[in-house]
Amino acid sequence: MSQTPTNQSWGGRFSEPVDAFVARFTASVEFDKRLYKHDIQGSIAHATMLAKVGVLSDAERDSIIDGLTAIRSDIEAGQFDWRVDLEDVHMNIEAKLTERVGIVGKKLHTGRSRNDQVATDIRLWLREEIDVILGEITRLQQGLLEQAERHAEVIMPGFTHLQTAQPVSFGHHLLAWFEMLSRDYERLVDCRKRTNRMPLGSAALAGTTYPIDRSVTCELLGFEAISGNSLDGVSDRDFAIEFCAAASLAMMHLSRFSEELVLWTSAQFNFIDLPDRFCTGSSIMPQKKNPDVPELVRGKSGRVYGHLMGLLTLMKSQPLAYNKDNQEDKEPLFDAVDTLRDSLRAFADMIPAIQPKVAVMREAALRGFSTATDLADYLVRKGLPFRDCHEIVGKAVKYGVDQSKDLAEMSLEELRQFSDQITDDVFAVLTLEGSVNARDHIGGTAPKQVRAAVGRGRELLAQR
Ligand code: ARG
């Protein structure tokens, strides 16, 4: 008794239907339907090119394009019935096309394969997503510049080892995040260049016997270049790995930033106010206001690192060319994109809304001997060697700890116990303002320099 193969796209050589579980196990439509827009975009370009080189007639091209356009509207209207038995987004759309426009729909796949089709779709999709992400980075950076400018004169303790180190401008502190995000931006721009190369025309692995003109599809799809080798074109996913690497670094930065916001909103630091709309309460402890958004972003960095490792492992040792393994590229990449985009969006919304508690920050900076280095530098200017100054100030700090007095609170007589080089001009350097204003060079924390850095930042963003 003969059995009817189920899949109309490749059923020809099969003598029994695919096992129902295997069909579900191997299908990707549940997640790759997300590529529908780019799949249709690629197909329209391919059909246009086929007509241009005479493989399709103009009438055939037009009915294919009309059919695909109508399918896109149906999908967007939620009126498309995705079928798992048709495996993936590509075969679902092709089958529907044939249903709509008849036999000419079956000609669309001339001179291509799902292998170059899917590689093209992912690149088109990722290119667009990178642009959205770049926009969110810029929006977050704008927020940082505004806050930095507004709070250039606000002084907080700067930390090393999470111990009070030296006073810094709050604006200066925020601009550190601006710098990191600028590098994240550059990395993604760079990754976009290598994503934006066209594998279409590689066909299954070896190219095609039809007289295709890849420069036509390249131009129609807005790719920067045509992939130079068909085997490589269908199989490598290095661009997706590169994206995840860049995304991991960006998430790492956001996780550090998150950690600071979590610390700063705690009762122990109490440095900033984070508006209620970015927080949630506790079901049992009525007093709680938890910084959920930064906590979640901090936590989400883990899944993006995981996707980087997952994709590296997916590609490791794969022989040329396409292997079904590659179907596993999509879910990690999609999730990495979603996670980074949403995390950036949350930060871009949140950062302009944070408010420093100026008096608390100032109080914290006054505690912890944050101007000790300034006193040492002062003694250096009086002619003493730096190492001796370090020792002298160390003794003064020890005295201060015993007496519960900061350096600026000691009298001249008290300070002179440690060095007779100290005179009453010392108090100018022991103030917080004296300390930050003295760091007056490119990249330093003097408010004047913070404002200059804001200006440079604005210029950078204006060039994008
Ligand atoms: N769904 C497949 C994927 O995502 C499309 C390519 C299938 N190619 C094949 N020869 N089975 O990778």
Short mmCIF file of C-alpha atoms and ligand atoms in Angstrom, two decimals:
data_model
loop_
_atom_site.label_atom_id
_atom_site.label_comp_id
_atom_site.label_asym_id
_atom_site.label_seq_id
_atom_site.Cartn_x
_atom_site.Cartn_y
_atom_site.Cartn_z
CA MET A 1 0.00 0.00 0.00
CA SER A 2 1.50 3.33 -0.93
CA GLN A 3 1.52 6.14 1.56
CA THR A 4 1.19 9.82 0.74
CA PRO A 5 4.12 11.91 1.92
CA THR A 6 2.88 14.88 3.88
CA ASN A 7 5.29 17.64 3.00
CA GLN A 8 4.61 19.13 -0.40
CA SER A 9 8.00 20.91 -0.54
CA TRP A 10 10.28 17.92 -0.28
CA GLY A 11 7.98 14.88 -0.12
CA GLY A 12 8.98 13.53 -3.53
CA ARG A 13 11.62 11.02 -2.44
CA PHE A 14 9.81 9.85 0.69
CA SER A 15 7.75 6.71 0.93
CA GLU A 16 6.19 7.28 4.34
CA PRO A 17 5.04 10.37 6.19
CA VAL A 18 7.26 11.90 8.80
CA ASP A 19 6.52 10.66 12.29
CA ALA A 20 4.23 13.16 14.01
CA PHE A 21 6.60 13.76 16.89
CA VAL A 22 9.57 14.15 14.56
CA ALA A 23 7.62 16.72 12.58
CA ARG A 24 7.09 18.76 15.72
CA PHE A 25 10.61 18.14 16.98
CA THR A 26 12.23 19.39 13.80
CA ALA A 27 9.86 22.28 13.12
CA SER A 28 10.97 25.85 13.76
CA VAL A 29 7.87 27.77 12.74
CA GLU A 30 6.88 28.48 16.33
CA PHE A 31 9.85 30.78 16.67
CA ASP A 32 11.05 31.60 13.15
CA LYS A 33 7.66 33.02 12.11
CA ARG A 34 9.10 36.11 13.69
CA LEU A 35 11.17 36.49 10.50
CA TYR A 36 8.12 36.69 8.21
CA LYS A 37 8.63 40.32 7.17
CA HIS A 38 12.25 39.80 6.21
CA ASP A 39 11.48 36.48 4.55
CA ILE A 40 8.94 38.24 2.32
CA GLN A 41 11.30 41.14 1.71
CA GLY A 42 14.01 38.68 0.58
CA SER A 43 11.55 36.78 -1.61
CA ILE A 44 10.33 39.92 -3.33
CA ALA A 45 13.91 40.92 -4.11
CA HIS A 46 14.68 37.41 -5.36
CA ALA A 47 11.61 37.35 -7.66
CA THR A 48 12.45 40.82 -8.96
CA MET A 49 15.96 39.69 -9.78
CA LEU A 50 14.73 36.46 -11.45
CA ALA A 51 12.51 38.50 -13.76
CA LYS A 52 15.34 40.88 -14.55
CA VAL A 53 17.57 38.04 -15.73
CA GLY A 54 14.72 36.40 -17.66
CA VAL A 55 14.09 33.37 -15.41
CA LEU A 56 10.59 34.63 -14.57
CA SER A 57 8.31 36.65 -16.82
CA ASP A 58 7.26 40.08 -15.62
CA ALA A 59 3.71 38.79 -15.15
CA GLU A 60 4.96 35.91 -13.02
CA ARG A 61 7.03 38.30 -10.93
CA ASP A 62 4.05 40.56 -10.42
CA SER A 63 1.71 37.85 -9.27
CA ILE A 64 4.37 36.53 -6.87
CA ILE A 65 4.92 40.00 -5.45
CA ASP A 66 1.19 40.64 -5.13
CA GLY A 67 0.70 37.30 -3.41
CA LEU A 68 3.55 37.92 -0.97
CA THR A 69 2.30 41.40 -0.20
CA ALA A 70 -1.17 40.08 0.55
CA ILE A 71 0.30 37.35 2.76
CA ARG A 72 2.23 39.97 4.72
CA SER A 73 -1.00 41.86 5.37
CA ASP A 74 -2.74 38.66 6.44
CA ILE A 75 0.05 37.83 8.88
CA GLU A 76 -0.04 41.35 10.29
CA ALA A 77 -3.81 41.15 10.66
CA GLY A 78 -3.46 37.88 12.56
CA GLN A 79 -5.16 36.02 9.75
CA PHE A 80 -2.47 33.55 8.86
CA ASP A 81 -2.72 29.96 9.88
CA TRP A 82 0.83 28.83 10.73
CA ARG A 83 1.19 25.09 10.14
CA VAL A 84 3.72 23.03 12.07
CA ASP A 85 3.61 20.33 9.39
CA LEU A 86 5.11 22.93 7.03
CA GLU A 87 8.15 23.13 9.31
CA ASP A 88 9.25 26.72 9.13
CA VAL A 89 8.38 30.27 8.16
CA HIS A 90 9.81 29.81 4.68
CA MET A 91 7.67 26.82 3.70
CA ASN A 92 4.57 28.22 5.35
CA ILE A 93 4.79 31.36 3.26
CA GLU A 94 5.67 29.52 0.07
CA ALA A 95 2.78 27.07 0.49
CA LYS A 96 0.38 29.93 1.12
CA LEU A 97 1.71 31.74 -1.93
CA THR A 98 0.97 28.76 -4.14
CA GLU A 99 -2.47 28.47 -2.59
CA ARG A 100 -3.12 32.11 -3.45
CA VAL A 101 -1.52 32.63 -6.84
CA GLY A 102 -1.46 29.09 -8.16
CA ILE A 103 1.34 27.25 -9.88
CA VAL A 104 3.53 30.35 -10.39
CA GLY A 105 4.05 30.40 -6.61
CA LYS A 106 6.11 27.24 -7.02
CA LYS A 107 8.54 29.11 -9.26
CA LEU A 108 9.67 31.49 -6.51
CA HIS A 109 12.16 29.00 -5.13
CA THR A 110 14.03 28.79 -8.44
CA GLY A 111 17.74 29.35 -7.94
CA ARG A 112 17.68 29.51 -4.16
CA SER A 113 17.43 27.25 -1.14
CA ARG A 114 16.10 27.64 2.35
CA ASN A 115 19.75 27.64 3.36
CA ASP A 116 20.60 30.95 1.73
CA GLN A 117 17.07 32.16 2.40
CA VAL A 118 17.26 31.74 6.17
CA ALA A 119 20.79 33.15 6.37
CA THR A 120 19.55 36.21 4.48
CA ASP A 121 16.44 36.58 6.64
CA ILE A 122 18.35 36.54 9.92
CA ARG A 123 20.82 39.12 8.68
CA LEU A 124 18.03 41.43 7.47
CA TRP A 125 16.24 41.00 10.76
CA LEU A 126 19.29 41.53 12.95
CA ARG A 127 20.37 44.60 10.99
CA GLU A 128 17.04 46.22 11.77
CA GLU A 129 17.13 45.22 15.43
CA ILE A 130 20.66 46.60 15.81
CA ASP A 131 19.34 49.95 14.58
CA VAL A 132 16.62 49.95 17.22
CA ILE A 133 19.19 49.06 19.89
CA LEU A 134 21.53 51.83 18.73
CA GLY A 135 18.63 54.25 19.08
CA GLU A 136 18.02 53.14 22.66
CA ILE A 137 21.71 53.52 23.54
CA THR A 138 21.63 57.06 22.21
CA ARG A 139 18.46 57.85 24.18
CA LEU A 140 20.07 56.56 27.37
CA GLN A 141 23.23 58.56 26.67
CA GLN A 142 21.17 61.71 26.16
CA GLY A 143 19.63 61.18 29.57
CA LEU A 144 23.06 60.77 31.11
CA LEU A 145 24.33 63.99 29.54
CA GLU A 146 21.35 65.95 30.83
CA GLN A 147 21.76 64.58 34.34
CA ALA A 148 25.52 65.12 34.28
CA GLU A 149 25.11 68.72 33.24
CA ARG A 150 22.42 69.36 35.84
CA HIS A 151 24.48 67.79 38.62
CA ALA A 152 28.03 68.76 37.64
CA GLU A 153 28.47 70.52 41.00
CA VAL A 154 26.90 67.81 43.16
CA ILE A 155 29.57 66.07 45.18
CA MET A 156 29.51 62.45 46.22
CA PRO A 157 32.18 60.12 47.55
CA GLY A 158 34.01 58.24 44.81
CA PHE A 159 34.84 54.67 45.73
CA THR A 160 37.52 52.09 45.28
CA HIS A 161 36.94 48.70 46.89
CA LEU A 162 33.54 50.23 47.75
CA GLN A 163 35.41 52.23 50.41
CA THR A 164 35.34 56.01 50.34
CA ALA A 165 38.25 57.13 48.18
CA GLN A 166 38.05 60.71 46.91
CA PRO A 167 35.20 63.14 46.32
CA VAL A 168 33.82 63.23 42.80
CA SER A 169 31.17 65.14 40.95
CA PHE A 170 27.94 63.15 40.59
CA GLY A 171 27.88 64.32 36.98
CA HIS A 172 31.36 62.93 36.49
CA HIS A 173 30.28 59.61 37.92
CA LEU A 174 27.35 59.45 35.50
CA LEU A 175 29.58 60.27 32.56
CA ALA A 176 31.60 57.13 33.26
CA TRP A 177 28.51 55.23 32.11
CA PHE A 178 28.27 57.46 29.07
CA GLU A 179 31.78 56.39 28.03
CA MET A 180 31.02 52.70 28.41
CA LEU A 181 27.87 53.05 26.36
CA SER A 182 29.80 54.85 23.62
CA ARG A 183 32.02 51.80 23.25
CA ASP A 184 29.00 49.51 23.27
CA TYR A 185 27.57 51.62 20.48
CA GLU A 186 30.78 51.39 18.45
CA ARG A 187 30.89 47.62 18.85
CA LEU A 188 27.35 47.24 17.57
CA VAL A 189 28.00 49.55 14.63
CA ASP A 190 30.96 47.38 13.79
CA CYS A 191 28.96 44.18 14.16
CA ARG A 192 26.29 45.65 11.87
CA LYS A 193 28.84 45.96 9.06
CA ARG A 194 29.58 42.25 9.11
CA THR A 195 25.91 41.39 9.55
CA ASN A 196 25.02 43.48 6.53
CA ARG A 197 26.48 41.12 3.90
CA MET A 198 24.27 39.13 1.58
CA PRO A 199 24.37 35.31 1.43
CA LEU A 200 21.38 35.15 -0.98
CA GLY A 201 22.50 33.44 -4.19
CA SER A 202 24.60 30.87 -2.35
CA ALA A 203 21.62 28.54 -2.84
CA ALA A 204 21.95 25.23 -0.98
CA LEU A 205 25.75 25.39 -0.70
CA ALA A 206 27.40 25.58 -4.12
CA GLY A 207 25.60 28.42 -5.87
CA THR A 208 23.10 27.92 -8.67
CA THR A 209 23.06 27.13 -12.39
CA TYR A 210 20.61 29.95 -13.14
CA PRO A 211 22.04 33.20 -14.48
CA ILE A 212 21.33 35.09 -11.26
CA ASP A 213 22.57 38.64 -10.73
CA ARG A 214 23.41 39.00 -7.07
CA SER A 215 24.19 42.67 -7.40
CA VAL A 216 20.49 43.26 -8.10
CA THR A 217 19.28 41.56 -4.92
CA CYS A 218 22.11 43.14 -2.96
CA GLU A 219 21.02 46.58 -4.02
CA LEU A 220 17.31 45.90 -3.51
CA LEU A 221 17.91 44.62 0.00
CA GLY A 222 20.37 47.35 0.94
CA PHE A 223 23.22 45.02 1.81
CA GLU A 224 26.70 46.53 1.90
CA ALA A 225 28.37 43.57 0.21
CA ILE A 226 27.78 40.15 -1.34
CA SER A 227 29.18 37.14 0.49
CA GLY A 228 32.18 35.88 -1.43
CA ASN A 229 31.81 32.14 -0.94
CA SER A 230 28.60 30.14 -1.12
CA LEU A 231 29.65 27.48 1.41
CA ASP A 232 30.52 30.15 3.95
CA GLY A 233 27.47 32.23 3.09
CA VAL A 234 24.94 29.55 4.03
CA SER A 235 26.68 28.18 7.06
CA ASP A 236 28.48 30.65 9.27
CA ARG A 237 26.67 32.40 12.06
CA ASP A 238 29.64 34.38 13.32
CA PHE A 239 27.67 37.61 12.95
CA ALA A 240 25.11 36.31 15.46
CA ILE A 241 27.89 35.32 17.85
CA GLU A 242 29.49 38.71 17.41
CA PHE A 243 26.20 40.36 18.22
CA CYS A 244 25.88 38.28 21.39
CA ALA A 245 29.43 39.20 22.38
CA ALA A 246 28.72 42.90 21.94
CA ALA A 247 25.37 42.44 23.72
CA SER A 248 27.09 40.64 26.60
CA LEU A 249 29.48 43.53 27.10
CA ALA A 250 26.62 46.01 27.04
CA MET A 251 24.66 43.90 29.53
CA MET A 252 27.75 43.66 31.72
CA HIS A 253 27.89 47.45 31.79
CA LEU A 254 24.18 47.68 32.55
CA SER A 255 24.58 45.13 35.34
CA ARG A 256 27.29 47.25 36.96
CA PHE A 257 25.14 50.34 36.61
CA SER A 258 22.19 48.39 38.04
CA GLU A 259 24.22 47.34 41.02
CA GLU A 260 25.01 50.97 41.82
CA LEU A 261 21.35 51.95 41.58
CA VAL A 262 20.44 49.07 43.89
CA LEU A 263 23.08 50.20 46.39
CA TRP A 264 22.22 53.86 46.10
CA THR A 265 18.52 53.33 46.73
CA SER A 266 19.22 51.27 49.86
CA ALA A 267 18.62 52.85 53.26
CA GLN A 268 22.34 52.44 53.98
CA PHE A 269 23.48 54.60 51.06
CA ASN A 270 20.31 56.60 50.43
CA PHE A 271 22.05 58.52 47.61
CA ILE A 272 19.22 58.73 45.10
CA ASP A 273 15.50 58.68 44.75
CA LEU A 274 14.17 56.27 42.16
CA PRO A 275 10.57 57.15 41.23
CA ASP A 276 7.91 54.66 42.30
CA ARG A 277 7.05 53.70 38.74
CA PHE A 278 10.36 51.83 38.46
CA CYS A 279 9.88 49.96 41.72
CA THR A 280 7.50 47.49 43.30
CA GLY A 281 6.45 46.73 46.84
CA SER A 282 6.49 43.65 49.00
CA SER A 283 3.41 41.55 49.68
CA ILE A 284 4.39 41.15 53.33
CA MET A 285 6.59 44.10 54.34
CA PRO A 286 4.59 47.31 53.93
CA GLN A 287 7.62 49.60 54.10
CA LYS A 288 9.39 48.07 51.10
CA LYS A 289 10.08 49.81 47.83
CA ASN A 290 12.25 47.50 45.80
CA PRO A 291 14.40 48.63 42.86
CA ASP A 292 13.05 45.89 40.60
CA VAL A 293 14.04 47.35 37.28
CA PRO A 294 17.78 47.56 37.99
CA GLU A 295 17.69 44.23 39.81
CA LEU A 296 16.06 42.55 36.86
CA VAL A 297 18.47 44.06 34.36
CA ARG A 298 21.36 42.88 36.55
CA GLY A 299 19.83 39.40 36.53
CA LYS A 300 19.14 39.39 32.82
CA SER A 301 22.80 39.84 31.95
CA GLY A 302 23.18 36.13 32.74
CA ARG A 303 20.93 34.93 29.97
CA VAL A 304 22.72 37.02 27.36
CA TYR A 305 26.11 35.61 28.40
CA GLY A 306 24.45 32.18 28.22
CA HIS A 307 23.32 32.82 24.65
CA LEU A 308 26.85 33.82 23.68
CA MET A 309 28.18 30.53 25.06
CA GLY A 310 25.28 28.63 23.51
CA LEU A 311 25.93 29.99 20.04
CA LEU A 312 29.68 29.48 20.24
CA THR A 313 29.03 25.89 21.21
CA LEU A 314 26.40 25.50 18.49
CA MET A 315 28.93 26.46 15.83
CA LYS A 316 31.90 24.65 17.30
CA SER A 317 33.14 21.83 15.03
CA GLN A 318 30.32 22.12 12.50
CA PRO A 319 31.59 20.90 9.15
CA LEU A 320 30.73 22.91 6.04
CA ALA A 321 28.18 23.81 4.94
CA TYR A 322 24.63 24.14 6.34
CA ASN A 323 23.66 21.71 9.08
CA LYS A 324 20.31 21.43 10.77
CA ASP A 325 22.09 22.46 13.96
CA ASN A 326 21.93 25.98 12.61
CA GLN A 327 18.20 26.11 13.18
CA GLU A 328 19.15 26.41 16.86
CA ASP A 329 20.67 29.83 16.21
CA LYS A 330 17.39 31.69 16.35
CA GLU A 331 15.99 31.42 19.85
CA PRO A 332 19.21 32.51 21.60
CA LEU A 333 19.73 35.36 19.16
CA PHE A 334 16.12 36.53 19.44
CA ASP A 335 16.28 36.44 23.20
CA ALA A 336 19.62 38.26 23.33
CA VAL A 337 18.19 41.01 21.12
CA ASP A 338 14.98 41.30 23.15
CA THR A 339 16.82 41.34 26.45
CA LEU A 340 19.34 43.98 25.46
CA ARG A 341 16.76 46.19 23.76
CA ASP A 342 14.33 46.06 26.69
CA SER A 343 17.06 46.56 29.30
CA LEU A 344 18.30 49.64 27.46
CA ARG A 345 14.78 50.91 27.09
CA ALA A 346 14.16 50.55 30.82
CA PHE A 347 17.37 52.43 31.58
CA ALA A 348 16.68 55.15 29.02
CA ASP A 349 13.29 55.73 30.69
CA MET A 350 14.65 55.53 34.22
CA ILE A 351 17.89 57.54 34.19
CA PRO A 352 16.37 60.97 33.46
CA ALA A 353 14.05 60.37 36.44
CA ILE A 354 16.60 59.60 39.14
CA GLN A 355 17.25 62.37 41.65
CA PRO A 356 20.40 62.64 43.72
CA LYS A 357 19.97 63.35 47.42
CA VAL A 358 22.53 66.10 47.42
CA ALA A 359 22.85 66.58 51.19
CA VAL A 360 23.23 62.86 51.86
CA MET A 361 25.88 62.49 49.19
CA ARG A 362 27.74 65.48 50.54
CA GLU A 363 27.56 64.17 54.10
CA ALA A 364 28.91 60.81 52.93
CA ALA A 365 31.75 62.50 51.07
CA LEU A 366 32.66 64.45 54.23
CA ARG A 367 32.94 61.22 56.15
CA GLY A 368 35.67 58.71 55.38
CA PHE A 369 38.63 61.10 54.96
CA SER A 370 37.96 61.54 51.25
CA THR A 371 40.33 64.51 51.05
CA ALA A 372 43.33 62.66 52.52
CA THR A 373 45.02 62.50 49.11
CA ASP A 374 44.52 66.25 48.77
CA LEU A 375 46.38 66.81 52.04
CA ALA A 376 49.24 64.63 50.84
CA ASP A 377 49.37 66.54 47.53
CA TYR A 378 49.40 69.79 49.52
CA LEU A 379 52.48 68.64 51.44
CA VAL A 380 54.15 67.62 48.19
CA ARG A 381 53.62 71.16 46.96
CA LYS A 382 55.39 72.32 50.15
CA GLY A 383 58.42 70.33 49.04
CA LEU A 384 58.10 66.99 50.85
CA PRO A 385 58.52 63.65 49.02
CA PHE A 386 55.15 61.97 48.29
CA ARG A 387 55.91 58.81 50.30
CA ASP A 388 56.61 60.85 53.43
CA CYS A 389 53.44 62.84 52.88
CA HIS A 390 51.49 59.58 52.60
CA GLU A 391 52.88 58.53 55.99
CA ILE A 392 52.14 61.89 57.62
CA VAL A 393 48.55 61.92 56.38
CA GLY A 394 48.10 58.29 57.42
CA LYS A 395 48.95 59.31 60.97
CA ALA A 396 46.55 62.25 60.80
CA VAL A 397 43.79 59.92 59.62
CA LYS A 398 44.50 57.51 62.47
CA TYR A 399 44.21 60.39 64.89
CA GLY A 400 40.94 61.44 63.22
CA VAL A 401 39.53 57.92 63.52
CA ASP A 402 40.39 57.89 67.25
CA GLN A 403 38.91 61.37 67.79
CA SER A 404 35.95 60.87 65.41
CA LYS A 405 37.02 63.92 63.43
CA ASP A 406 37.44 64.38 59.70
CA LEU A 407 40.54 66.20 58.46
CA ALA A 408 38.63 69.39 57.73
CA GLU A 409 37.25 69.39 61.27
CA MET A 410 40.70 69.46 62.91
CA SER A 411 42.22 72.70 64.11
CA LEU A 412 45.45 74.00 62.63
CA GLU A 413 47.26 73.03 65.85
CA GLU A 414 45.95 69.49 65.63
CA LEU A 415 47.07 69.19 62.01
CA ARG A 416 50.49 70.68 62.75
CA GLN A 417 51.22 67.82 65.13
CA PHE A 418 51.87 65.79 62.00
CA SER A 419 53.87 68.32 60.00
CA ASP A 420 55.02 71.86 60.65
CA GLN A 421 54.73 72.47 56.90
CA ILE A 422 50.97 72.73 57.37
CA THR A 423 49.72 76.33 57.49
CA ASP A 424 46.26 77.86 57.43
CA ASP A 425 45.98 77.66 53.64
CA VAL A 426 45.45 73.92 54.18
CA PHE A 427 41.73 74.29 54.72
CA ALA A 428 41.14 75.29 51.10
CA VAL A 429 42.38 71.90 49.94
CA LEU A 430 40.50 69.94 52.58
CA THR A 431 37.09 71.07 51.38
CA LEU A 432 35.13 68.94 48.96
CA GLU A 433 34.95 71.75 46.41
CA GLY A 434 38.69 72.36 46.66
CA SER A 435 39.30 68.67 46.09
CA VAL A 436 37.14 68.27 42.97
CA ASN A 437 38.06 71.63 41.46
CA ALA A 438 41.72 70.72 41.68
CA ARG A 439 41.28 67.78 39.29
CA ASP A 440 41.08 70.11 36.38
CA HIS A 441 42.20 68.25 33.25
CA ILE A 442 40.55 66.25 30.47
CA GLY A 443 38.80 63.32 32.09
CA GLY A 444 39.07 64.83 35.59
CA THR A 445 36.21 65.44 38.01
CA ALA A 446 36.33 69.26 38.26
CA PRO A 447 32.81 70.53 37.44
CA LYS A 448 34.31 72.66 34.68
CA GLN A 449 35.70 69.50 33.10
CA VAL A 450 32.40 67.70 33.58
CA ARG A 451 30.66 70.42 31.59
CA ALA A 452 33.34 70.19 28.89
CA ALA A 453 32.79 66.42 28.74
CA VAL A 454 29.05 66.97 28.38
CA GLY A 455 29.80 69.25 25.42
CA ARG A 456 31.98 66.60 23.80
CA GLY A 457 29.28 64.02 24.43
CA ARG A 458 26.66 66.18 22.73
CA GLU A 459 28.93 66.57 19.70
CA LEU A 460 29.38 62.81 19.54
CA LEU A 461 25.65 62.15 19.61
CA ALA A 462 25.02 64.84 16.99
CA GLN A 463 27.29 62.95 14.56
CA ARG A 464 25.20 59.77 14.74
N1 ARG B 1 14.30 26.16 9.42
C1 ARG B 1 15.61 26.02 8.89
C2 ARG B 1 16.60 26.80 9.75
O1 ARG B 1 16.18 27.60 10.49
C3 ARG B 1 15.65 26.55 7.50
C4 ARG B 1 16.73 25.94 6.65
C5 ARG B 1 16.44 24.52 6.44
N2 ARG B 1 17.32 23.93 5.46
C6 ARG B 1 17.35 22.60 5.33
N3 ARG B 1 18.15 22.15 4.43
N4 ARG B 1 16.69 21.78 6.09
O2 ARG B 1 17.79 26.61 9.70
#
